[in-house]
XYZ file of C-alpha atoms in Angstrom:
540
model
C 0.000 0.000 0.000
C 2.832 2.386 0.915
C 4.457 1.791 -2.480
C 1.168 2.442 -4.294
C 0.698 5.724 -2.455
C 4.269 6.710 -3.200
C 3.837 6.024 -6.935
C 0.571 7.952 -6.948
C 2.154 11.065 -5.473
C 5.444 10.838 -7.325
C 3.885 12.690 -10.251
C 1.824 14.979 -8.067
C 4.421 16.680 -5.898
C 2.629 20.016 -6.185
C -0.056 18.603 -3.928
C 2.395 17.828 -1.134
C 2.796 21.348 0.348
C -0.985 21.822 0.473
C -1.493 18.413 2.044
C 1.262 19.191 4.510
C -0.470 22.403 5.560
C -3.778 20.590 6.002
C -2.107 17.926 8.098
C -0.438 20.550 10.256
C -3.773 22.285 10.841
C -5.402 18.961 11.686
C -2.673 17.965 14.113
C -2.755 21.307 15.899
C -6.540 21.192 15.992
C -6.573 17.826 17.683
C -3.937 18.947 20.146
C -5.874 22.107 20.895
C -9.144 20.335 21.615
C -7.434 18.228 24.262
C -4.819 20.529 25.727
C -6.366 23.985 25.414
C -5.971 24.687 29.132
C -2.197 24.776 28.777
C -2.144 27.195 25.863
C -2.082 30.909 25.161
C -5.567 30.917 23.682
C -7.133 31.803 27.033
C -5.067 34.985 27.266
C -6.325 38.460 26.599
C -4.710 40.281 23.692
C -2.392 42.385 25.851
C -1.360 39.429 28.009
C -0.605 37.350 24.923
C 1.425 40.171 23.372
C 3.581 40.510 26.503
C 4.072 36.739 26.768
C 4.973 36.348 23.094
C 7.409 39.258 23.221
C 9.184 37.936 26.303
C 9.357 34.409 24.874
C 10.639 35.559 21.476
C 13.455 37.530 23.092
C 14.242 34.643 25.448
C 14.401 32.233 22.526
C 16.917 34.467 20.804
C 19.211 34.367 23.837
C 18.819 30.650 24.484
C 19.298 29.775 20.817
C 22.688 31.459 20.965
C 23.594 29.616 24.151
C 22.265 26.323 22.755
C 24.533 26.737 19.721
C 27.490 27.515 21.963
C 26.887 24.450 24.148
C 26.357 22.214 21.116
C 29.534 23.551 19.490
C 31.508 22.665 22.598
C 29.978 19.188 22.956
C 30.546 18.339 19.291
C 34.118 19.667 19.490
C 34.858 17.438 22.506
C 33.460 14.386 20.714
C 35.274 15.101 17.455
C 38.587 15.793 19.207
C 38.585 12.311 20.697
C 39.851 9.614 18.258
C 37.137 7.367 16.850
C 39.265 4.329 17.776
C 37.211 2.292 20.312
C 40.379 1.826 22.388
C 40.902 5.596 22.729
C 38.895 5.981 25.945
C 37.978 9.595 26.814
C 39.795 10.965 29.842
C 38.000 11.878 33.050
C 38.407 15.551 32.137
C 36.919 14.994 28.673
C 33.997 13.018 30.089
C 33.268 15.685 32.708
C 33.414 18.459 30.111
C 31.118 16.511 27.783
C 28.602 15.812 30.551
C 28.594 19.481 31.516
C 27.918 20.604 27.952
C 25.318 17.860 27.481
C 23.495 18.904 30.654
C 23.392 22.481 29.417
C 22.092 21.399 25.997
C 19.407 19.257 27.631
C 18.482 21.908 30.188
C 17.963 24.620 27.587
C 16.211 22.152 25.292
C 13.714 21.142 27.972
C 12.987 24.783 28.726
C 12.488 25.719 25.067
C 10.166 22.780 24.482
C 8.168 23.598 27.595
C 7.675 27.205 26.537
C 6.784 26.182 22.973
C 3.945 24.048 24.316
C 2.299 27.224 25.609
C 2.103 28.708 22.092
C 1.204 25.516 20.257
C -2.353 26.537 19.287
C -1.230 29.475 17.107
C -3.443 28.523 14.130
C -6.687 28.641 16.127
C -5.805 31.747 18.111
C -8.716 34.178 17.783
C -11.064 33.467 14.927
C -11.271 37.064 13.710
C -9.125 38.175 10.794
C -7.825 41.114 12.823
C -5.772 38.632 14.839
C -4.099 36.993 11.857
C -0.781 38.825 12.476
C -0.738 37.309 15.962
C -1.330 33.834 14.542
C 1.590 34.429 12.196
C 3.855 35.503 15.043
C 2.745 32.554 17.170
C 3.585 30.170 14.351
C 7.002 31.747 13.803
C 7.870 31.286 17.472
C 6.884 27.613 17.510
C 8.576 26.893 14.199
C 11.846 28.600 15.166
C 11.893 26.841 18.554
C 11.281 23.391 17.030
C 13.905 23.988 14.353
C 16.449 25.120 16.948
C 16.074 21.793 18.736
C 15.993 19.826 15.489
C 19.207 21.380 14.198
C 20.952 20.770 17.529
C 19.856 17.129 17.543
C 21.035 16.586 13.968
C 24.494 17.959 14.684
C 24.893 15.952 17.841
C 23.634 12.690 16.381
C 26.010 13.039 13.437
C 28.972 13.573 15.784
C 28.100 10.586 17.981
C 27.428 8.367 14.958
C 31.027 8.987 13.882
C 32.358 8.222 17.396
C 29.884 5.745 18.986
C 31.633 5.323 22.332
C 30.222 8.693 23.425
C 26.705 7.260 23.252
C 27.083 5.480 26.599
C 28.436 8.594 28.301
C 25.585 10.785 27.089
C 23.034 8.116 28.014
C 23.839 8.353 31.712
C 20.947 9.746 33.822
C 21.055 13.362 34.998
C 18.907 13.473 38.184
C 19.296 17.218 38.619
C 17.408 17.747 35.367
C 14.969 14.904 35.911
C 16.590 13.382 32.802
C 16.267 9.616 32.721
C 18.833 7.093 31.571
C 19.027 6.826 27.782
C 18.642 10.539 27.150
C 20.883 10.548 24.106
C 19.227 7.498 22.500
C 15.878 9.178 22.936
C 17.156 12.370 21.327
C 18.711 10.414 18.453
C 15.426 8.609 17.824
C 13.660 11.959 17.633
C 15.947 13.010 14.783
C 14.822 10.014 12.752
C 11.209 10.103 13.921
C 8.783 10.238 10.940
C 6.568 12.560 12.961
C 9.396 15.069 13.207
C 10.025 15.011 9.493
C 6.346 15.285 8.669
C 5.831 18.235 10.955
C 8.875 20.076 9.677
C 7.812 19.502 6.082
C 4.299 20.674 6.911
C 5.632 23.728 8.724
C 7.778 24.691 5.733
C 4.728 24.467 3.501
C 2.635 26.496 5.887
C 5.352 29.157 6.145
C 5.439 29.420 2.355
C 1.669 29.930 2.391
C 1.862 32.612 5.089
C 4.372 34.558 3.017
C 1.681 35.100 0.377
C -0.600 36.906 2.842
C -0.761 40.660 3.241
C -0.672 40.264 7.018
C 2.801 38.766 6.714
C 4.068 42.361 6.618
C 4.120 42.076 10.424
C 7.518 40.411 10.023
C 8.904 43.613 8.519
C 7.591 46.022 11.158
C 8.312 43.838 14.194
C 12.004 43.229 14.975
C 11.330 40.100 17.038
C 9.127 38.603 14.326
C 11.747 39.463 11.701
C 14.410 37.610 13.668
C 12.159 34.576 14.089
C 11.452 34.532 10.344
C 15.159 34.705 9.517
C 15.798 31.795 11.888
C 12.961 29.783 10.349
C 14.288 30.309 6.822
C 17.874 29.505 7.835
C 17.050 26.407 9.840
C 14.478 25.044 7.396
C 17.219 25.066 4.751
C 19.606 23.164 7.043
C 17.046 20.578 8.111
C 15.703 20.136 4.576
C 19.187 19.473 3.271
C 19.609 16.717 5.860
C 16.312 15.067 4.980
C 16.334 15.676 1.237
C 17.056 12.030 0.515
C 13.757 11.001 2.067
C 11.660 12.629 -0.654
C 8.343 14.463 -0.524
C 6.250 11.282 -0.364
C 7.586 10.723 3.159
C 4.872 13.043 4.429
C 2.116 10.990 2.839
C 3.435 7.671 4.102
C 3.476 8.991 7.674
C 0.072 10.709 7.735
C -1.195 8.561 10.589
C 1.893 9.315 12.675
C 1.368 13.023 12.250
C -2.336 13.240 13.084
C -2.343 10.516 15.704
C -0.389 12.441 18.353
C -1.914 15.242 20.351
C 1.310 17.199 20.647
C 4.882 16.997 19.519
C 6.870 14.590 21.652
C 9.341 16.067 24.042
C 12.958 16.096 22.919
C 14.265 14.665 26.177
C 12.995 11.750 28.307
C 12.241 13.708 31.446
C 10.619 11.967 34.376
C 7.002 11.034 33.759
C 5.682 13.331 36.471
C 7.363 16.229 34.656
C 6.591 15.153 31.105
C 2.904 14.612 31.828
C 2.597 18.152 33.158
C 4.854 19.967 30.722
C 2.386 20.271 27.851
C -0.410 21.524 30.082
C 1.484 24.194 31.979
C 0.050 27.673 31.669
C 2.593 30.310 32.676
C -0.098 31.705 34.864
C 1.826 33.497 37.558
C 3.743 36.047 35.509
C 4.532 38.793 37.997
C 2.828 36.882 40.834
C 4.953 34.864 43.249
C 4.187 32.630 46.197
C 6.253 34.541 48.762
C 4.115 37.492 49.794
C 4.756 40.832 51.547
C 4.064 39.589 55.087
C 6.531 36.729 54.854
C 9.116 39.046 53.300
C 8.774 41.521 56.164
C 9.146 38.756 58.754
C 12.153 37.261 56.981
C 13.889 40.636 56.815
C 13.927 40.872 60.607
C 16.322 37.888 60.730
C 18.824 39.105 58.143
C 22.021 41.045 58.656
C 24.348 42.775 56.166
C 26.556 40.306 54.357
C 24.042 37.455 54.290
C 24.000 35.449 51.041
C 20.641 34.514 49.583
C 19.435 32.124 46.903
C 16.040 32.429 45.235
C 13.958 30.630 42.673
C 11.035 31.781 40.530
C 9.255 28.817 38.992
C 8.018 28.630 35.391
C 10.742 30.896 34.011
C 12.572 29.930 30.823
C 15.528 31.820 32.253
C 15.944 28.928 34.717
C 16.967 26.776 31.756
C 20.699 26.550 31.238
C 21.503 27.419 34.853
C 22.609 24.253 36.669
C 20.561 22.997 39.589
C 17.460 23.926 41.532
C 18.640 27.341 42.770
C 19.170 29.666 39.754
C 19.761 33.035 41.440
C 22.081 34.409 44.159
C 21.758 37.734 45.980
C 23.623 39.726 48.624
C 21.874 41.403 51.536
C 23.514 44.712 52.505
C 20.702 46.046 54.693
C 19.142 49.483 54.564
C 21.397 52.517 55.156
C 20.322 52.653 58.816
C 20.785 48.898 59.307
C 24.217 49.105 57.724
C 25.214 52.014 59.975
C 24.083 50.182 63.105
C 25.509 46.759 62.263
C 28.927 48.051 61.254
C 29.321 50.375 64.256
C 32.457 48.463 65.182
C 35.984 49.599 66.064
C 37.664 47.094 63.743
C 35.422 48.153 60.842
C 36.104 51.844 61.469
C 39.844 51.178 61.521
C 39.614 49.400 58.159
C 37.510 52.237 56.701
C 40.126 54.817 57.728
C 42.850 52.631 56.159
C 40.957 52.846 52.872
C 40.153 56.574 53.157
C 41.546 58.702 55.956
C 38.383 60.811 56.063
C 35.952 57.877 56.310
C 34.464 57.523 59.801
C 32.119 54.619 58.982
C 31.350 52.111 56.264
C 28.509 54.293 54.982
C 30.906 57.219 54.834
C 33.495 55.134 52.964
C 30.933 53.902 50.416
C 29.654 57.418 49.791
C 33.234 58.639 49.231
C 34.574 55.768 47.096
C 31.392 54.949 45.178
C 29.272 58.133 45.150
C 27.087 57.125 42.205
C 26.359 53.697 43.659
C 25.640 55.172 47.095
C 23.235 57.699 45.623
C 21.256 54.957 43.874
C 21.285 52.790 46.980
C 20.141 55.516 49.374
C 17.716 57.257 46.997
C 14.060 57.284 47.986
C 11.248 55.952 45.824
C 7.909 57.602 46.707
C 5.988 54.914 44.813
C 7.497 52.052 46.829
C 5.816 50.482 49.851
C 8.900 51.308 51.938
C 10.447 54.373 50.239
C 14.218 54.410 50.149
C 14.653 51.102 51.943
C 16.772 49.266 49.381
C 18.501 46.398 51.126
C 19.854 44.081 48.410
C 22.379 44.210 45.613
C 22.103 41.665 42.808
C 22.995 41.099 39.161
C 19.921 40.742 36.968
C 19.144 41.453 33.304
C 19.484 45.282 33.644
C 22.845 44.809 35.378
C 24.130 45.079 38.967
C 21.450 47.013 40.843
C 20.156 47.821 44.335
C 16.622 46.660 45.025
C 13.868 46.782 47.600
C 13.106 43.644 49.631
C 9.669 43.481 47.995
C 11.411 43.228 44.621
C 14.288 40.886 45.396
C 12.359 38.472 47.618
C 9.283 38.308 45.392
C 9.945 34.690 44.449
C 8.609 31.180 45.013
C 11.519 29.838 47.077
C 14.276 31.643 48.967
C 16.913 30.878 51.571
C 19.730 32.684 53.356
C 23.152 31.690 54.618
C 25.490 33.698 56.840
C 29.256 33.739 56.305
C 31.127 32.883 59.502
C 33.419 35.869 59.190
C 34.196 38.889 61.398
C 32.411 42.154 60.713
C 35.537 43.610 59.134
C 35.416 40.967 56.375
C 31.676 41.428 55.917
C 32.293 45.153 55.459
C 34.941 44.416 52.832
C 32.430 42.184 50.998
C 29.819 44.938 50.991
C 32.355 47.485 49.729
C 33.458 45.161 46.955
C 29.847 44.575 45.924
C 29.277 48.350 45.766
C 32.312 48.642 43.469
C 30.447 46.574 40.859
C 27.150 48.507 41.009
C 25.995 49.699 37.602
C 27.948 47.118 35.594
C 26.034 45.192 32.897
C 24.844 41.603 33.196
C 27.348 39.065 31.874
C 25.495 36.941 29.322
C 28.758 35.107 28.587
C 29.011 33.861 32.204
C 32.714 34.673 32.212
C 34.173 34.791 35.742
C 37.643 35.672 34.442
C 36.608 39.283 33.798
C 34.830 41.853 35.966
C 33.488 44.262 33.364
C 30.131 42.466 33.489
C 28.774 40.085 36.135
C 26.175 37.376 36.701
C 24.374 36.984 40.021
C 26.647 34.385 41.600
C 29.736 36.156 40.264
C 28.812 39.226 42.291
C 28.676 37.090 45.453
C 31.865 35.248 44.517
C 33.871 38.404 43.909
C 32.494 40.122 47.004
C 33.840 37.283 49.167
C 36.859 36.309 47.105
C 39.934 35.502 49.210
C 42.777 37.978 48.955
C 45.959 39.089 50.710
C 45.168 39.761 54.350
C 41.639 38.458 53.948
C 40.168 34.989 54.508
C 37.030 35.399 52.405
C 35.010 32.378 51.312
C 36.227 29.368 49.356
C 33.313 29.008 46.932
C 33.548 26.169 44.388
C 33.938 26.965 40.695
C 32.937 24.410 38.055
C 33.854 24.359 34.376
C 30.781 25.008 32.244
C 31.231 25.453 28.496
C 34.955 25.669 29.159
C 34.563 28.561 31.604
C 34.812 28.570 35.416
C 31.494 29.559 37.010
C 29.791 29.351 40.386
C 26.291 27.948 40.036
C 24.050 29.391 42.804
C 22.877 25.883 43.663
C 26.483 24.926 44.425
C 26.562 27.459 47.246
C 23.846 25.368 48.885
C 25.672 22.187 47.986
C 28.835 23.527 49.637
C 26.858 24.346 52.768
C 25.410 20.827 52.838
C 28.841 19.221 52.467
C 30.384 21.367 55.226
C 27.394 21.633 57.543
C 28.534 19.066 60.124
C 32.073 20.398 60.246
C 33.175 22.853 62.957
C 35.147 24.599 60.207
C 32.114 25.208 57.998
C 32.110 28.565 56.215
C 28.383 29.309 56.367
C 25.542 29.139 58.884
C 21.878 28.526 58.127
C 19.518 31.479 58.549
C 16.185 30.633 56.913
C 14.508 28.640 54.135
C 11.115 29.652 52.715
C 9.796 26.597 50.908
C 6.721 26.345 48.662
C 4.049 23.917 47.569
C 2.710 24.441 44.046
C -0.347 22.258 44.594
C -2.015 24.796 46.893
C 0.166 27.841 46.056
C 1.412 28.063 49.628
C 4.726 28.922 51.275
C 6.034 27.681 54.596
C 9.232 27.719 56.603
C 11.327 24.582 56.157
C 14.002 23.311 58.491
C 17.753 22.901 58.159
C 17.568 19.255 57.098
C 15.189 20.032 54.226
C 17.293 22.942 53.063
C 20.456 20.842 53.016
C 18.927 18.563 50.374
C 17.213 21.312 48.356
C 20.118 21.479 45.892
C 19.260 17.919 44.848
C 15.760 18.857 43.707
C 15.104 18.538 39.952
C 14.911 21.651 37.821
C 11.182 21.216 37.222
C 10.371 20.616 40.893
C 7.299 22.855 40.794
C 5.647 20.423 38.384
C 5.998 17.553 40.833
C 5.014 19.040 44.205
């Protein structure tokens, strides 16, 4: 029967693009009818616009980082001789696993976010919303192609050097990635459903380009970038599959329409995978830790405390190793800083740095006037005007923030360095020296011109001549030394029972997604929090 169908269509290739489009519409329609609760269709126009814009810009960043991680992983594999007796060294295996984890982490996040936009064709029945349907399609198509191109490159590299298959198939509990992750990914490359969908998407894109509403891709920079990515990646993927022929779509019609949604690229744990396609990113701007808990927590903090936070459902969590993706430094309010550092040893150090400085606040105002002005400035619109108490590195750069801003999260915890006040004052001063610097999207700890969140903490407490500081562990990720925020918690766990531990436990605000509640967890629970999977919110 398959041969008869193939012969029938061999002379009718012009029908294939149209059939492909119809199949794509049918597949999305079926998926929508079943999984509409996890989509963007429920959103109001403004909410959808904000979500699409944020996701399109996130995809651009993560596509670049996916390419970088894939480049590194492929380079490691290709540098090792294909000879079965040439066993990779421990260093090579560790580097490969690190790059593979980053590829998988970003891939899981991209797929999860794509599921939210999957019903682009049925979004709003009115013609006035056609430009939004076009933009929704471009996002999904570019995201799928990004993963497809990565998988093709990786599978080609491993096929030429098969001994890496076993290494990449090892489970990665921190990601919820089961054993056999590489085999699963490889099978997706050769999955008829993948080919059929990509062929259908290419046909649908060609159809969209004939519409007047497609002008949206010229007036919208994000849409224009997505279109360029779609065109570029379709050409790469098509070249890889060209040998299969156009009739491949027809032979696999049942595979394409039979599934509700595109299969995930990675074999995540069932509890995660079953939820992933139905997740609505419903709490944008709303977090589980509320104002009352923040105010109570603040009463237990002191300047120099190191915090870790987590906001669930954020694509930005992808690519950052472990459960805790963000690190912060508590410096206290100006009054709290003045009171806490009213210490003879601190004053002596301040005068050694600037003869006219009588206190830490005085020293900061003298050495870093612009930073001090931003830190101490009042904000009439804020709930507690002028009470900035944290410094952190986020997308806008290294900034001072109010407690209500920094601690608006779903999980947070604090640790206290076991250091004298003089060293805590040095850490605060060093942090102030970085205020205003841009965010380091290259995650490069070897430079200080731009910083990531954990780099700010690391460099504030970095050991130096005449200073103990903290010995925080750096790991090689993508060939660069970095401090993952979750490894601060891991370090605490490993040292906790030692009298020489570097950090003390202050507080852990835990959360339960099932009833959207927060509660205070104990030391024992916090010690194991770094072992939680990345998609923990989907399982609790």
